[in-house]
Short mmCIF file of C-alpha atoms in Angstrom, two decimals:
data_model
loop_
_atom_site.label_atom_id
_atom_site.label_comp_id
_atom_site.label_asym_id
_atom_site.label_seq_id
_atom_site.Cartn_x
_atom_site.Cartn_y
_atom_site.Cartn_z
CA MET M 1 -46.27 137.35 -25.92
CA ARG M 2 -46.46 140.63 -24.03
CA VAL M 3 -48.89 143.21 -25.35
CA VAL M 4 -46.14 145.86 -25.50
CA ASN M 5 -44.22 143.72 -27.99
CA ILE M 6 -47.03 143.22 -30.50
CA LYS M 7 -46.25 145.55 -33.38
CA PRO M 8 -48.76 145.65 -36.26
CA ARG M 9 -47.39 145.74 -39.80
CA PRO M 10 -48.12 148.86 -41.93
CA GLY M 11 -51.16 147.33 -43.72
CA ALA M 12 -52.58 145.93 -40.51
CA ARG M 13 -51.92 149.20 -38.73
CA PHE M 14 -53.97 151.07 -41.33
CA LEU M 15 -56.91 148.68 -40.88
CA ILE M 16 -56.69 148.85 -37.08
CA GLY M 17 -56.70 152.65 -37.28
CA LEU M 18 -59.79 152.51 -39.47
CA VAL M 19 -61.79 150.46 -36.95
CA PRO M 20 -62.65 153.20 -34.37
CA ILE M 21 -63.60 155.63 -37.13
CA VAL M 22 -65.95 153.12 -38.75
CA VAL M 23 -67.42 152.22 -35.32
CA ILE M 24 -68.21 155.89 -34.62
CA LEU M 25 -69.89 156.29 -38.01
CA ILE M 26 -71.99 153.16 -37.45
CA VAL M 27 -72.99 154.24 -33.94
CA TYR M 28 -73.97 157.65 -35.34
CA ALA M 29 -76.07 156.04 -38.07
CA ILE M 30 -77.88 153.85 -35.52
CA LEU M 31 -78.56 156.75 -33.14
CA SER M 32 -79.67 158.95 -36.01
CA ALA M 33 -82.09 156.32 -37.31
CA ALA M 34 -83.51 155.81 -33.79
CA ARG M 35 -84.14 159.53 -33.25
CA LEU M 36 -85.68 160.03 -36.67
CA GLU M 37 -87.97 157.08 -36.11
CA ALA M 38 -89.26 158.71 -32.93
CA ASN M 39 -89.58 162.14 -34.56
CA PRO M 40 -89.24 162.47 -38.39
CA ASN M 41 -88.61 166.26 -37.99
CA ASP M 42 -85.66 165.80 -35.63
CA ARG M 43 -82.68 168.02 -36.62
CA VAL M 44 -80.05 167.05 -34.07
CA LEU M 45 -78.76 163.87 -35.71
CA PRO M 46 -79.47 164.14 -39.46
CA THR M 47 -78.89 161.14 -41.71
CA PHE M 48 -75.86 160.97 -43.97
CA SER M 49 -78.06 161.49 -47.01
CA ALA M 50 -79.63 164.62 -45.48
CA MET M 51 -76.14 165.99 -44.86
CA GLY M 52 -75.19 165.09 -48.44
CA GLN M 53 -78.16 167.03 -49.80
CA ALA M 54 -77.37 170.08 -47.66
CA VAL M 55 -73.73 169.98 -48.73
CA ALA M 56 -74.69 169.64 -52.38
CA GLN M 57 -76.86 172.73 -52.06
CA PHE M 58 -74.18 174.74 -50.21
CA ALA M 59 -71.35 173.68 -52.48
CA THR M 60 -73.00 173.97 -55.90
CA GLN M 61 -75.83 176.49 -55.84
CA THR M 62 -75.26 180.23 -55.72
CA ASP M 63 -76.82 182.12 -52.87
CA PRO M 64 -79.36 184.53 -54.45
CA ARG M 65 -78.49 187.22 -51.87
CA THR M 66 -74.71 187.29 -52.38
CA GLY M 67 -74.53 185.76 -55.86
CA GLN M 68 -71.82 183.34 -54.70
CA ILE M 69 -71.55 179.68 -53.82
CA THR M 70 -71.76 179.77 -50.02
CA ALA M 71 -69.35 176.97 -49.08
CA TRP M 72 -66.81 178.21 -51.59
CA SER M 73 -66.87 181.86 -50.46
CA ASP M 74 -66.77 180.76 -46.79
CA THR M 75 -63.69 178.61 -47.46
CA ILE M 76 -61.89 181.31 -49.43
CA ALA M 77 -62.59 183.96 -46.75
CA SER M 78 -61.42 181.72 -43.90
CA LEU M 79 -58.30 180.44 -45.66
CA TYR M 80 -57.37 184.01 -46.61
CA ARG M 81 -57.56 185.17 -42.99
CA LEU M 82 -55.78 182.08 -41.70
CA GLY M 83 -53.08 182.27 -44.38
CA ILE M 84 -52.24 185.94 -43.87
CA GLY M 85 -52.28 185.58 -40.07
CA VAL M 86 -50.03 182.52 -40.16
CA ILE M 87 -47.62 184.12 -42.64
CA ILE M 88 -47.29 187.24 -40.47
CA ALA M 89 -46.71 185.09 -37.38
CA THR M 90 -44.12 182.96 -39.21
CA PHE M 91 -42.08 185.90 -40.43
CA ALA M 92 -42.25 187.59 -37.02
CA THR M 93 -41.06 184.35 -35.44
CA LEU M 94 -38.20 184.01 -37.88
CA LEU M 95 -37.02 187.54 -37.20
CA ILE M 96 -37.56 187.79 -33.45
CA GLY M 97 -36.98 184.13 -32.57
CA ILE M 98 -33.58 183.92 -34.26
CA ALA M 99 -32.49 187.30 -32.88
CA LEU M 100 -33.49 186.17 -29.36
CA GLY M 101 -31.70 182.87 -29.80
CA VAL M 102 -28.46 184.15 -31.29
CA VAL M 103 -27.83 187.54 -29.66
CA PRO M 104 -27.69 187.58 -25.83
CA LEU M 105 -28.29 191.35 -25.84
CA VAL M 106 -31.57 190.94 -27.71
CA ARG M 107 -32.53 188.11 -25.35
CA ALA M 108 -31.92 190.38 -22.37
CA ALA M 109 -33.92 193.22 -23.95
CA LEU M 110 -36.93 191.39 -25.45
CA GLY M 111 -37.06 188.04 -23.63
CA PRO M 112 -39.17 189.25 -20.66
CA LEU M 113 -41.58 191.14 -22.96
CA VAL M 114 -42.18 188.08 -25.12
CA ALA M 115 -42.65 185.95 -21.99
CA ILE M 116 -45.31 188.38 -20.69
CA ILE M 117 -47.15 188.57 -24.01
CA ALA M 118 -47.11 184.77 -24.24
CA VAL M 119 -49.15 184.35 -21.04
CA ILE M 120 -51.96 186.71 -22.14
CA PRO M 121 -54.92 184.65 -23.41
CA PRO M 122 -55.29 185.91 -27.00
CA ILE M 123 -59.09 185.82 -26.92
CA ALA M 124 -58.97 188.30 -24.02
CA ILE M 125 -57.40 190.90 -26.28
CA LEU M 126 -59.92 190.33 -29.11
CA PRO M 127 -62.12 193.23 -27.90
CA ILE M 128 -59.05 195.46 -27.94
CA LEU M 129 -58.35 194.41 -31.50
CA PHE M 130 -61.96 195.05 -32.53
CA ILE M 131 -61.84 198.51 -30.95
CA ALA M 132 -58.45 199.37 -32.37
CA MET M 133 -58.73 197.85 -35.83
CA GLY M 134 -62.46 197.70 -36.46
CA LEU M 135 -64.57 194.64 -37.23
CA GLY M 136 -62.98 193.99 -40.64
CA GLU M 137 -60.33 191.55 -41.76
CA ALA M 138 -57.44 193.25 -39.91
CA SER M 139 -58.62 192.39 -36.40
CA LYS M 140 -59.23 188.71 -37.29
CA ILE M 141 -55.82 188.38 -38.93
CA ALA M 142 -54.20 190.16 -35.97
CA LEU M 143 -55.84 187.76 -33.52
CA ILE M 144 -54.43 184.73 -35.36
CA ALA M 145 -50.96 186.27 -35.65
CA LEU M 146 -50.86 187.49 -32.03
CA GLY M 147 -52.36 184.22 -30.84
CA ILE M 148 -49.74 181.88 -32.25
CA ALA M 149 -46.61 184.05 -32.61
CA PRO M 150 -45.53 184.18 -28.94
CA PHE M 151 -45.46 180.39 -28.62
CA MET M 152 -43.59 180.02 -31.90
CA ILE M 153 -41.11 182.77 -31.02
CA ARG M 154 -40.30 181.21 -27.66
CA ASP M 155 -40.01 177.75 -29.16
CA LEU M 156 -37.67 178.91 -31.92
CA ALA M 157 -35.57 181.09 -29.60
CA ALA M 158 -35.09 178.14 -27.23
CA HIS M 159 -34.16 175.86 -30.12
CA VAL M 160 -31.62 178.29 -31.58
CA ALA M 161 -30.14 179.09 -28.15
CA GLY M 162 -29.86 175.34 -27.59
CA LEU M 163 -27.75 174.66 -30.67
CA PRO M 164 -24.43 173.17 -29.48
CA VAL M 165 -22.06 175.93 -28.38
CA GLU M 166 -19.31 173.98 -30.17
CA GLN M 167 -20.96 174.84 -33.50
CA MET M 168 -20.97 178.55 -32.72
CA ILE M 169 -17.33 178.46 -31.59
CA LYS M 170 -16.33 176.44 -34.64
CA ALA M 171 -18.05 178.89 -36.99
CA GLN M 172 -16.16 181.76 -35.35
CA THR M 173 -12.83 179.98 -35.73
CA LEU M 174 -13.74 179.59 -39.41
CA GLY M 175 -14.01 183.37 -39.66
CA ALA M 176 -17.78 183.87 -39.42
CA ASN M 177 -18.96 187.23 -38.06
CA SER M 178 -22.22 187.60 -36.13
CA TRP M 179 -24.27 188.13 -39.28
CA GLN M 180 -22.74 185.18 -41.15
CA LEU M 181 -23.20 183.03 -38.05
CA THR M 182 -26.89 183.93 -37.99
CA LEU M 183 -27.40 183.47 -41.71
CA ARG M 184 -25.38 180.31 -42.31
CA VAL M 185 -25.52 178.43 -38.99
CA ALA M 186 -28.59 179.54 -36.99
CA LEU M 187 -31.13 180.27 -39.75
CA PRO M 188 -30.87 177.00 -41.72
CA GLN M 189 -31.11 174.94 -38.53
CA ALA M 190 -34.03 177.06 -37.30
CA LEU M 191 -36.18 176.54 -40.42
CA PRO M 192 -37.19 172.87 -39.92
CA ARG M 193 -37.98 173.64 -36.29
CA LEU M 194 -40.06 176.62 -37.41
CA ILE M 195 -42.13 174.33 -39.65
CA ASP M 196 -42.55 171.90 -36.75
CA SER M 197 -43.84 174.59 -34.41
CA LEU M 198 -46.04 175.98 -37.19
CA ARG M 199 -47.62 172.53 -37.56
CA LEU M 200 -48.34 172.52 -33.83
CA SER M 201 -49.70 176.08 -33.98
CA MET M 202 -52.20 175.40 -36.78
CA GLY M 203 -54.71 174.00 -34.27
CA PRO M 204 -54.76 177.16 -32.12
CA ALA M 205 -54.75 179.27 -35.30
CA TRP M 206 -58.05 177.64 -36.37
CA VAL M 207 -59.49 178.21 -32.90
CA PHE M 208 -58.71 181.93 -33.08
CA LEU M 209 -60.04 182.17 -36.63
CA ILE M 210 -63.36 180.55 -35.78
CA SER M 211 -63.72 182.58 -32.57
CA ALA M 212 -63.17 185.85 -34.43
CA GLU M 213 -65.57 184.82 -37.20
CA ALA M 214 -68.20 183.71 -34.72
CA ILE M 215 -68.18 187.10 -33.01
CA ALA M 216 -68.06 189.54 -35.91
CA SER M 217 -68.14 188.52 -39.54
CA ASP M 218 -70.45 188.10 -42.53
CA VAL M 219 -68.64 185.29 -44.31
CA GLY M 220 -66.37 182.43 -43.29
CA LEU M 221 -66.50 178.83 -42.11
CA GLY M 222 -66.76 179.80 -38.43
CA TYR M 223 -69.36 182.45 -39.18
CA ARG M 224 -71.52 179.92 -41.08
CA ILE M 225 -71.38 177.33 -38.32
CA PHE M 226 -72.46 179.83 -35.70
CA LEU M 227 -75.12 181.32 -38.00
CA VAL M 228 -76.88 178.03 -38.85
CA ARG M 229 -76.66 176.96 -35.18
CA ARG M 230 -79.70 179.23 -34.63
CA TYR M 231 -81.73 176.88 -36.85
CA LEU M 232 -80.24 173.71 -35.30
CA ALA M 233 -78.93 172.96 -38.80
CA MET M 234 -76.73 170.04 -37.86
CA ASP M 235 -76.86 168.92 -41.50
CA ILE M 236 -74.68 171.96 -42.30
CA ILE M 237 -72.61 172.13 -39.10
CA LEU M 238 -71.33 168.55 -39.20
CA PRO M 239 -70.11 168.65 -42.83
CA TYR M 240 -68.52 172.06 -42.18
CA VAL M 241 -66.62 170.63 -39.19
CA ALA M 242 -65.52 167.67 -41.32
CA TRP M 243 -64.41 170.06 -44.07
CA ILE M 244 -62.36 172.14 -41.58
CA SER M 245 -60.69 168.95 -40.32
CA LEU M 246 -59.89 167.96 -43.89
CA LEU M 247 -58.34 171.38 -44.58
CA ALA M 248 -56.28 171.08 -41.37
CA ILE M 249 -55.03 167.61 -42.29
CA ALA M 250 -54.10 168.77 -45.80
CA THR M 251 -52.21 171.79 -44.41
CA ASP M 252 -50.31 169.59 -42.00
CA ALA M 253 -49.37 167.12 -44.73
CA LEU M 254 -48.25 169.99 -46.98
CA LEU M 255 -46.02 171.47 -44.25
CA LEU M 256 -44.46 168.09 -43.54
CA LEU M 257 -43.81 167.58 -47.26
CA ILE M 258 -42.16 171.00 -47.54
CA SER M 259 -39.94 170.24 -44.54
CA ARG M 260 -38.90 166.84 -45.93
CA LYS M 261 -38.12 168.24 -49.38
CA ALA M 262 -36.39 171.42 -48.27
CA PHE M 263 -34.45 170.07 -45.26
CA PRO M 264 -33.57 166.43 -45.96
CA TRP M 265 -30.75 166.59 -43.39
CA ALA M 266 -33.27 167.24 -40.62
CA HIS M 267 -35.19 164.07 -41.49
CA GLY M 268 -32.20 161.75 -41.77
CA GLY M 269 -32.35 161.89 -45.55
CA THR M 270 -29.69 162.28 -48.22
CA LEU M 271 -29.06 165.12 -50.63
CA MET P 1 12.47 176.79 -33.17
CA THR P 2 10.60 180.02 -32.52
CA THR P 3 8.06 180.58 -29.79
CA LEU P 4 4.55 180.80 -31.22
CA LEU P 5 2.35 180.91 -28.14
CA SER P 6 3.24 182.16 -24.66
CA LEU P 7 1.27 182.12 -21.44
CA ARG P 8 2.55 184.57 -18.83
CA ASP P 9 1.44 183.97 -15.24
CA VAL P 10 -2.10 183.02 -16.29
CA TRP P 11 -4.83 182.57 -13.64
CA VAL P 12 -8.43 181.57 -14.17
CA GLU P 13 -10.89 182.03 -11.31
CA TYR P 14 -14.66 181.62 -11.21
CA GLY P 15 -15.63 183.54 -8.09
CA ASP P 16 -13.92 181.72 -5.19
CA LYS P 17 -13.00 178.75 -7.31
CA VAL P 18 -9.46 178.83 -8.67
CA VAL P 19 -9.22 176.65 -11.78
CA LEU P 20 -5.78 177.51 -13.14
CA GLU P 21 -2.96 179.22 -11.27
CA ARG P 22 0.45 180.50 -12.36
CA VAL P 23 0.51 178.89 -15.78
CA ASP P 24 3.75 179.91 -17.52
CA LEU P 25 4.35 178.20 -20.84
CA ASP P 26 6.08 178.78 -24.15
CA ILE P 27 4.89 176.68 -27.03
CA GLU P 28 7.15 176.45 -30.03
CA GLN P 29 6.09 176.60 -33.62
CA GLY P 30 5.74 173.16 -35.16
CA SER P 31 5.39 171.35 -31.84
CA PHE P 32 2.70 168.82 -31.01
CA VAL P 33 1.72 169.40 -27.39
CA SER P 34 -0.37 166.79 -25.62
CA VAL P 35 -2.20 167.91 -22.49
CA VAL P 36 -3.16 165.25 -19.95
CA GLY P 37 -4.45 165.33 -16.41
CA PRO P 38 -7.33 164.16 -14.23
CA SER P 39 -10.88 165.46 -14.69
CA GLY P 40 -11.32 168.94 -13.29
CA ALA P 41 -7.63 169.81 -13.62
CA GLY P 42 -8.31 172.64 -16.01
CA LYS P 43 -7.26 170.96 -19.28
CA SER P 44 -10.36 172.14 -21.08
CA THR P 45 -10.14 175.58 -19.46
CA PHE P 46 -6.58 175.83 -20.78
CA LEU P 47 -7.82 174.95 -24.26
CA ARG P 48 -10.68 177.47 -24.06
CA LEU P 49 -8.17 180.15 -23.06
CA VAL P 50 -5.98 179.53 -26.07
CA LEU P 51 -9.07 179.29 -28.27
CA GLY P 52 -10.32 182.64 -26.99
CA GLN P 53 -13.65 181.22 -25.82
CA GLU P 54 -12.84 182.83 -22.47
CA GLY P 55 -10.14 185.15 -21.15
CA PRO P 56 -7.75 184.75 -18.21
CA THR P 57 -8.62 186.39 -14.89
CA ARG P 58 -5.00 187.50 -14.61
CA GLY P 59 -1.98 187.19 -16.85
CA GLN P 60 -1.45 187.31 -20.57
CA ILE P 61 -1.59 184.98 -23.54
CA LEU P 62 0.57 186.01 -26.49
CA LEU P 63 0.36 184.64 -30.02
CA ASP P 64 3.40 185.72 -32.07
CA GLY P 65 4.10 188.19 -29.26
CA ILE P 66 0.68 189.88 -29.57
CA PRO P 67 -1.78 189.59 -26.65
CA LEU P 68 -4.93 187.60 -27.48
CA THR P 69 -8.37 189.06 -27.02
CA ALA P 70 -11.03 186.83 -25.46
CA GLU P 71 -12.69 186.05 -28.77
CA CYS P 72 -12.31 183.23 -31.28
CA HIS P 73 -10.31 183.95 -34.40
CA PRO P 74 -9.42 181.97 -37.55
CA ASP P 75 -5.75 181.83 -36.54
CA ARG P 76 -6.74 179.22 -33.94
CA GLY P 77 -8.64 176.27 -35.39
CA VAL P 78 -10.44 173.72 -33.26
CA VAL P 79 -11.82 170.18 -33.35
CA PHE P 80 -14.09 169.20 -30.47
CA GLN P 81 -15.02 165.69 -29.40
CA ARG P 82 -18.53 166.21 -30.81
CA TYR P 83 -20.67 168.81 -32.61
CA SER P 84 -17.72 170.18 -34.57
CA VAL P 85 -19.45 169.99 -37.95
CA PHE P 86 -22.64 171.59 -39.22
CA PRO P 87 -25.42 169.00 -39.59
CA HIS P 88 -27.25 171.00 -42.27
CA LEU P 89 -24.29 171.15 -44.65
CA THR P 90 -22.80 168.35 -46.73
CA ALA P 91 -19.14 167.45 -46.23
CA VAL P 92 -17.88 169.67 -49.03
CA GLN P 93 -20.15 172.55 -47.93
CA ASN P 94 -18.86 172.17 -44.36
CA VAL P 95 -15.28 172.61 -45.55
CA ALA P 96 -16.10 175.42 -47.99
CA PHE P 97 -17.85 177.34 -45.17
CA GLY P 98 -14.58 178.89 -43.97
CA LEU P 99 -13.74 180.12 -47.47
CA GLU P 100 -17.22 181.50 -48.02
CA CYS P 101 -17.14 183.51 -44.78
CA ASP P 102 -13.88 185.08 -45.94
CA GLN P 103 -15.00 186.08 -49.38
CA SER P 104 -18.67 186.94 -48.93
CA LEU P 105 -19.25 189.23 -45.96
CA LEU P 106 -22.89 189.95 -46.75
CA LEU P 107 -24.29 186.51 -47.52
CA GLY P 108 -21.56 184.14 -46.34
CA LYS P 109 -22.23 182.26 -49.57
CA LEU P 110 -20.40 182.20 -52.89
CA PHE P 111 -21.83 181.87 -56.38
CA GLY P 112 -20.57 181.05 -59.87
CA ARG P 113 -16.85 180.84 -60.40
CA ALA P 114 -15.87 181.79 -56.85
CA LYS P 115 -18.11 178.99 -55.57
CA ARG P 116 -16.55 176.46 -57.95
CA ASP P 117 -13.09 177.51 -56.78
CA ALA P 118 -14.06 177.19 -53.12
CA LEU P 119 -15.63 173.77 -53.69
CA ALA P 120 -12.53 172.63 -55.58
CA ARG P 121 -10.29 173.66 -52.67
CA ALA P 122 -12.67 172.03 -50.20
CA THR P 123 -12.63 168.82 -52.27
CA GLU P 124 -8.83 168.86 -52.23
CA MET P 125 -8.80 169.23 -48.46
CA LEU P 126 -11.32 166.41 -48.05
CA ALA P 127 -9.11 164.19 -50.21
CA ALA P 128 -6.21 164.98 -47.85
CA VAL P 129 -8.19 163.53 -44.92
CA GLY P 130 -9.45 160.55 -46.92
CA LEU P 131 -13.03 161.69 -47.50
CA GLU P 132 -12.83 162.14 -51.29
CA HIS P 133 -15.68 159.65 -51.79
CA ASN P 134 -18.03 161.35 -49.32
CA LEU P 135 -18.27 164.87 -50.67
CA ASP P 136 -22.06 165.19 -50.81
CA VAL P 137 -22.94 163.32 -47.63
CA TYR P 138 -24.51 164.91 -44.56
CA PRO P 139 -22.65 164.42 -41.25
CA ALA P 140 -25.57 162.38 -39.87
CA GLN P 141 -24.78 159.68 -42.42
CA MET P 142 -21.09 159.57 -41.46
CA SER P 143 -19.43 157.42 -38.80
CA GLY P 144 -17.80 159.12 -35.81
CA GLY P 145 -14.35 158.77 -37.35
CA MET P 146 -15.48 160.28 -40.65
CA GLN P 147 -17.08 163.21 -38.82
CA GLN P 148 -13.79 163.92 -37.03
CA ARG P 149 -11.90 163.73 -40.35
CA LEU P 150 -14.39 166.23 -41.71
CA ALA P 151 -13.95 168.50 -38.68
CA ILE P 152 -10.16 168.43 -39.19
CA ALA P 153 -10.48 169.28 -42.90
CA GLN P 154 -12.88 172.08 -42.03
CA ALA P 155 -10.37 173.59 -39.58
CA LEU P 156 -7.31 173.13 -41.81
CA ILE P 157 -8.76 175.01 -44.78
CA LYS P 158 -8.26 178.24 -42.79
CA HIS P 159 -4.53 177.44 -42.30
CA PRO P 160 -4.67 178.11 -38.53
CA ARG P 161 -1.46 179.09 -36.70
CA VAL P 162 -2.46 176.67 -33.94
CA LEU P 163 -4.79 173.68 -34.22
CA LEU P 164 -6.56 172.81 -30.95
CA LEU P 165 -7.93 169.31 -30.45
CA ASP P 166 -10.27 168.73 -27.49
CA GLU P 167 -10.33 164.98 -26.87
CA PRO P 168 -10.84 164.51 -30.60
CA PHE P 169 -10.67 160.71 -30.61
CA GLY P 170 -12.31 160.08 -27.23
CA ALA P 171 -15.55 158.78 -28.74
CA LEU P 172 -13.94 156.53 -31.38
CA ASP P 173 -13.26 152.81 -31.19
CA PRO P 174 -9.60 151.69 -30.93
CA GLY P 175 -9.10 150.65 -34.57
CA ILE P 176 -10.48 153.93 -35.94
CA ARG P 177 -8.48 155.80 -33.30
CA ASN P 178 -5.25 154.30 -34.66
CA ASP P 179 -6.16 155.38 -38.20
CA MET P 180 -6.84 158.88 -36.89
CA HIS P 181 -3.44 158.96 -35.13
CA THR P 182 -1.75 158.17 -38.44
CA LEU P 183 -3.81 160.84 -40.20
CA VAL P 184 -3.11 163.57 -37.63
CA THR P 185 0.61 162.77 -37.55
CA ARG P 186 0.78 162.94 -41.36
CA LEU P 187 -1.15 166.23 -41.53
CA TRP P 188 0.99 167.70 -38.74
CA ARG P 189 4.17 166.93 -40.74
CA GLU P 190 2.86 167.83 -44.19
CA HIS P 191 1.24 171.13 -43.20
CA GLY P 192 3.86 172.13 -40.63
CA LEU P 193 1.11 172.51 -38.01
CA THR P 194 1.37 173.49 -34.38
CA ILE P 195 -1.06 171.30 -32.45
CA ILE P 196 -2.31 171.37 -28.86
CA MET P 197 -4.30 168.25 -28.01
CA VAL P 198 -6.20 167.60 -24.80
CA THR P 199 -6.63 163.89 -24.15
CA HIS P 200 -7.48 161.43 -21.39
CA ASP P 201 -5.33 158.73 -22.95
CA ILE P 202 -1.72 158.97 -21.72
CA LYS P 203 -0.51 156.46 -24.30
CA GLU P 204 -2.03 158.56 -27.05
CA ALA P 205 -0.42 161.68 -25.54
CA PHE P 206 3.08 160.17 -25.72
CA LYS P 207 2.52 158.50 -29.07
CA LEU P 208 1.51 161.68 -30.89
CA GLY P 209 3.10 164.52 -28.92
CA THR P 210 6.53 166.05 -29.08
CA ARG P 211 5.85 167.39 -25.63
CA VAL P 212 3.45 166.26 -22.92
CA LEU P 213 2.00 168.65 -20.34
CA ALA P 214 0.33 167.16 -17.28
CA PHE P 215 -2.09 169.48 -15.50
CA ASP P 216 -2.85 168.96 -11.83
CA LYS P 217 -3.03 170.82 -8.54
CA ARG P 218 0.30 171.44 -6.82
CA ARG P 219 -1.34 172.18 -3.48
CA ILE P 220 -4.55 170.81 -2.02
CA ASP P 221 -6.34 172.23 1.00
CA PRO P 222 -8.67 169.43 2.14
CA HIS P 223 -10.97 171.96 3.84
CA ALA P 224 -11.23 174.17 0.74
CA PRO P 225 -10.75 172.06 -2.38
CA ASN P 226 -11.31 175.04 -4.66
CA ARG P 227 -8.74 177.25 -2.91
CA PHE P 228 -5.88 176.25 -5.19
CA GLY P 229 -5.88 175.83 -8.95
CA ALA P 230 -4.14 173.47 -11.30
CA THR P 231 -1.09 174.19 -13.39
CA ALA P 232 1.29 172.29 -15.64
CA VAL P 233 2.99 170.11 -13.02
CA TYR P 234 4.92 167.98 -15.50
CA ASP P 235 6.36 169.25 -18.76
CA VAL P 236 7.96 166.34 -20.57
CA PRO P 237 9.69 166.71 -23.91
CA VAL P 238 9.15 163.51 -25.86
CA THR P 239 12.47 162.53 -27.39
CA LYS P 240 12.69 160.30 -30.41
CA LYS P 241 13.53 157.42 -28.13
CA THR P 242 10.42 157.59 -26.02
CA GLN P 243 8.34 158.19 -29.12
CA ALA P 244 9.93 155.16 -30.73
CA GLU P 245 9.18 153.21 -27.58
CA ALA P 246 5.59 154.37 -27.64
CA ILE P 247 5.21 153.31 -31.26
CA ALA P 248 6.89 149.99 -30.54
CA ALA P 249 4.63 149.45 -27.55
CA ASP P 250 1.66 150.34 -29.69
CA LEU P 251 2.71 147.93 -32.41
CA ALA P 252 3.23 145.21 -29.82
CA GLY P 253 -0.20 146.01 -28.35
CA GLY P 254 -1.72 145.95 -31.83
CA ALA P 255 -0.06 142.61 -32.59
CA ALA P 256 -1.27 141.18 -29.29
CA ALA P 257 -4.78 142.42 -30.01
#
């Protein structure tokens, strides 16, 4: 049988997917044990139990300086920035993307501007944001929003403009004016696509969040990672990275669930 | 019979390319006009003109004696070969869409009693096209034939003066196509419709139409193929006899198949 025709069943597929992850964990454990045997004070590859202890301390004990549980306050601060930034970007996309897609006049007026903004590397404008908005929350939120919005706007505008022209003509023969066309034909078909492009944009959004926190912050997941780096505290960095991945996976699953529940027609489902 | 739609010396040109030239037609109320012709003979351009999707370069199109503007309007309904229905709305929502646009300018959506009334009328219209058991189904779950039935119901709820069909049955298999012929003929009679149908199938054109227009180029310059446009070169009224023959031939064909 040809390799391309071997299709694992769902249970088998899950086990096969687990294999590389388990292999990596085992390899890590072996390497870690080897290094610690050579030097018991090594900090680069801490054991799983050392990481567990560090996590337990970060996630349960209050920091005497701030009076808060460090991991918890870091998570809240980061998710707040990420959430507000993403919400601003999403609403901007909805407004601008649909207008660009539906109204040729708006496309002519704003299309080139959006295309120019989209090619600017967002990190390059971070200093501008810091100067203009200070080192507080506003500049970090602005970086996330400005970082992901141009891609999402262009994606949504292209999707809406690509809706079959027959649909737009049909809606007009059914008496729809421009506003009704936007509201009843373009908007509902744009929403599942918006969630799709938001799912793709969550990765870059985390990058911008952590960059901003690394440069100027006093709390946050990215701030903590870059702070403890000075002490080679891999026992904190690795669990923090794992925790960020977990948050990202949960966000993605949540967005997919929302899309499936709210737009069954877009996923081949029934009412 | 009164004239519903008139084309007066209509030309369509895209730059140097002449697509339609000197089209002069009067279409009577209640007629079923089939439009045939080879690819590139301007059949679809003709349909887009009547629909208002584009305007003529020269000449005039009159509906009830009033010149048309180059914009779509509910007095001309349309069913395309594909993409005629909204994938995000269920069948009954698709049909109610036209009513909702009429009655709710701000939201394009009705609520409460007005919504129930609209849905009831939409349900009635769906029953007329044989979709009474598929009210709450999304188009993606429907067969091609069902989607075209839905598209027809959606157009008819606006009571268009003219119903335009752009190769509506081109993507359907022969059995379903026959069912659709019966449906369209029945709706045409019951609702007193005026229909213009573009088709590739000459047999279908004669079977359904009361008049068949064949579009083609009268003149061809081999060195400049785009120099001359197409026009209605044949204009054949289908008498009862030829229609009877077409039906007989169809029955014979059906029996043979």
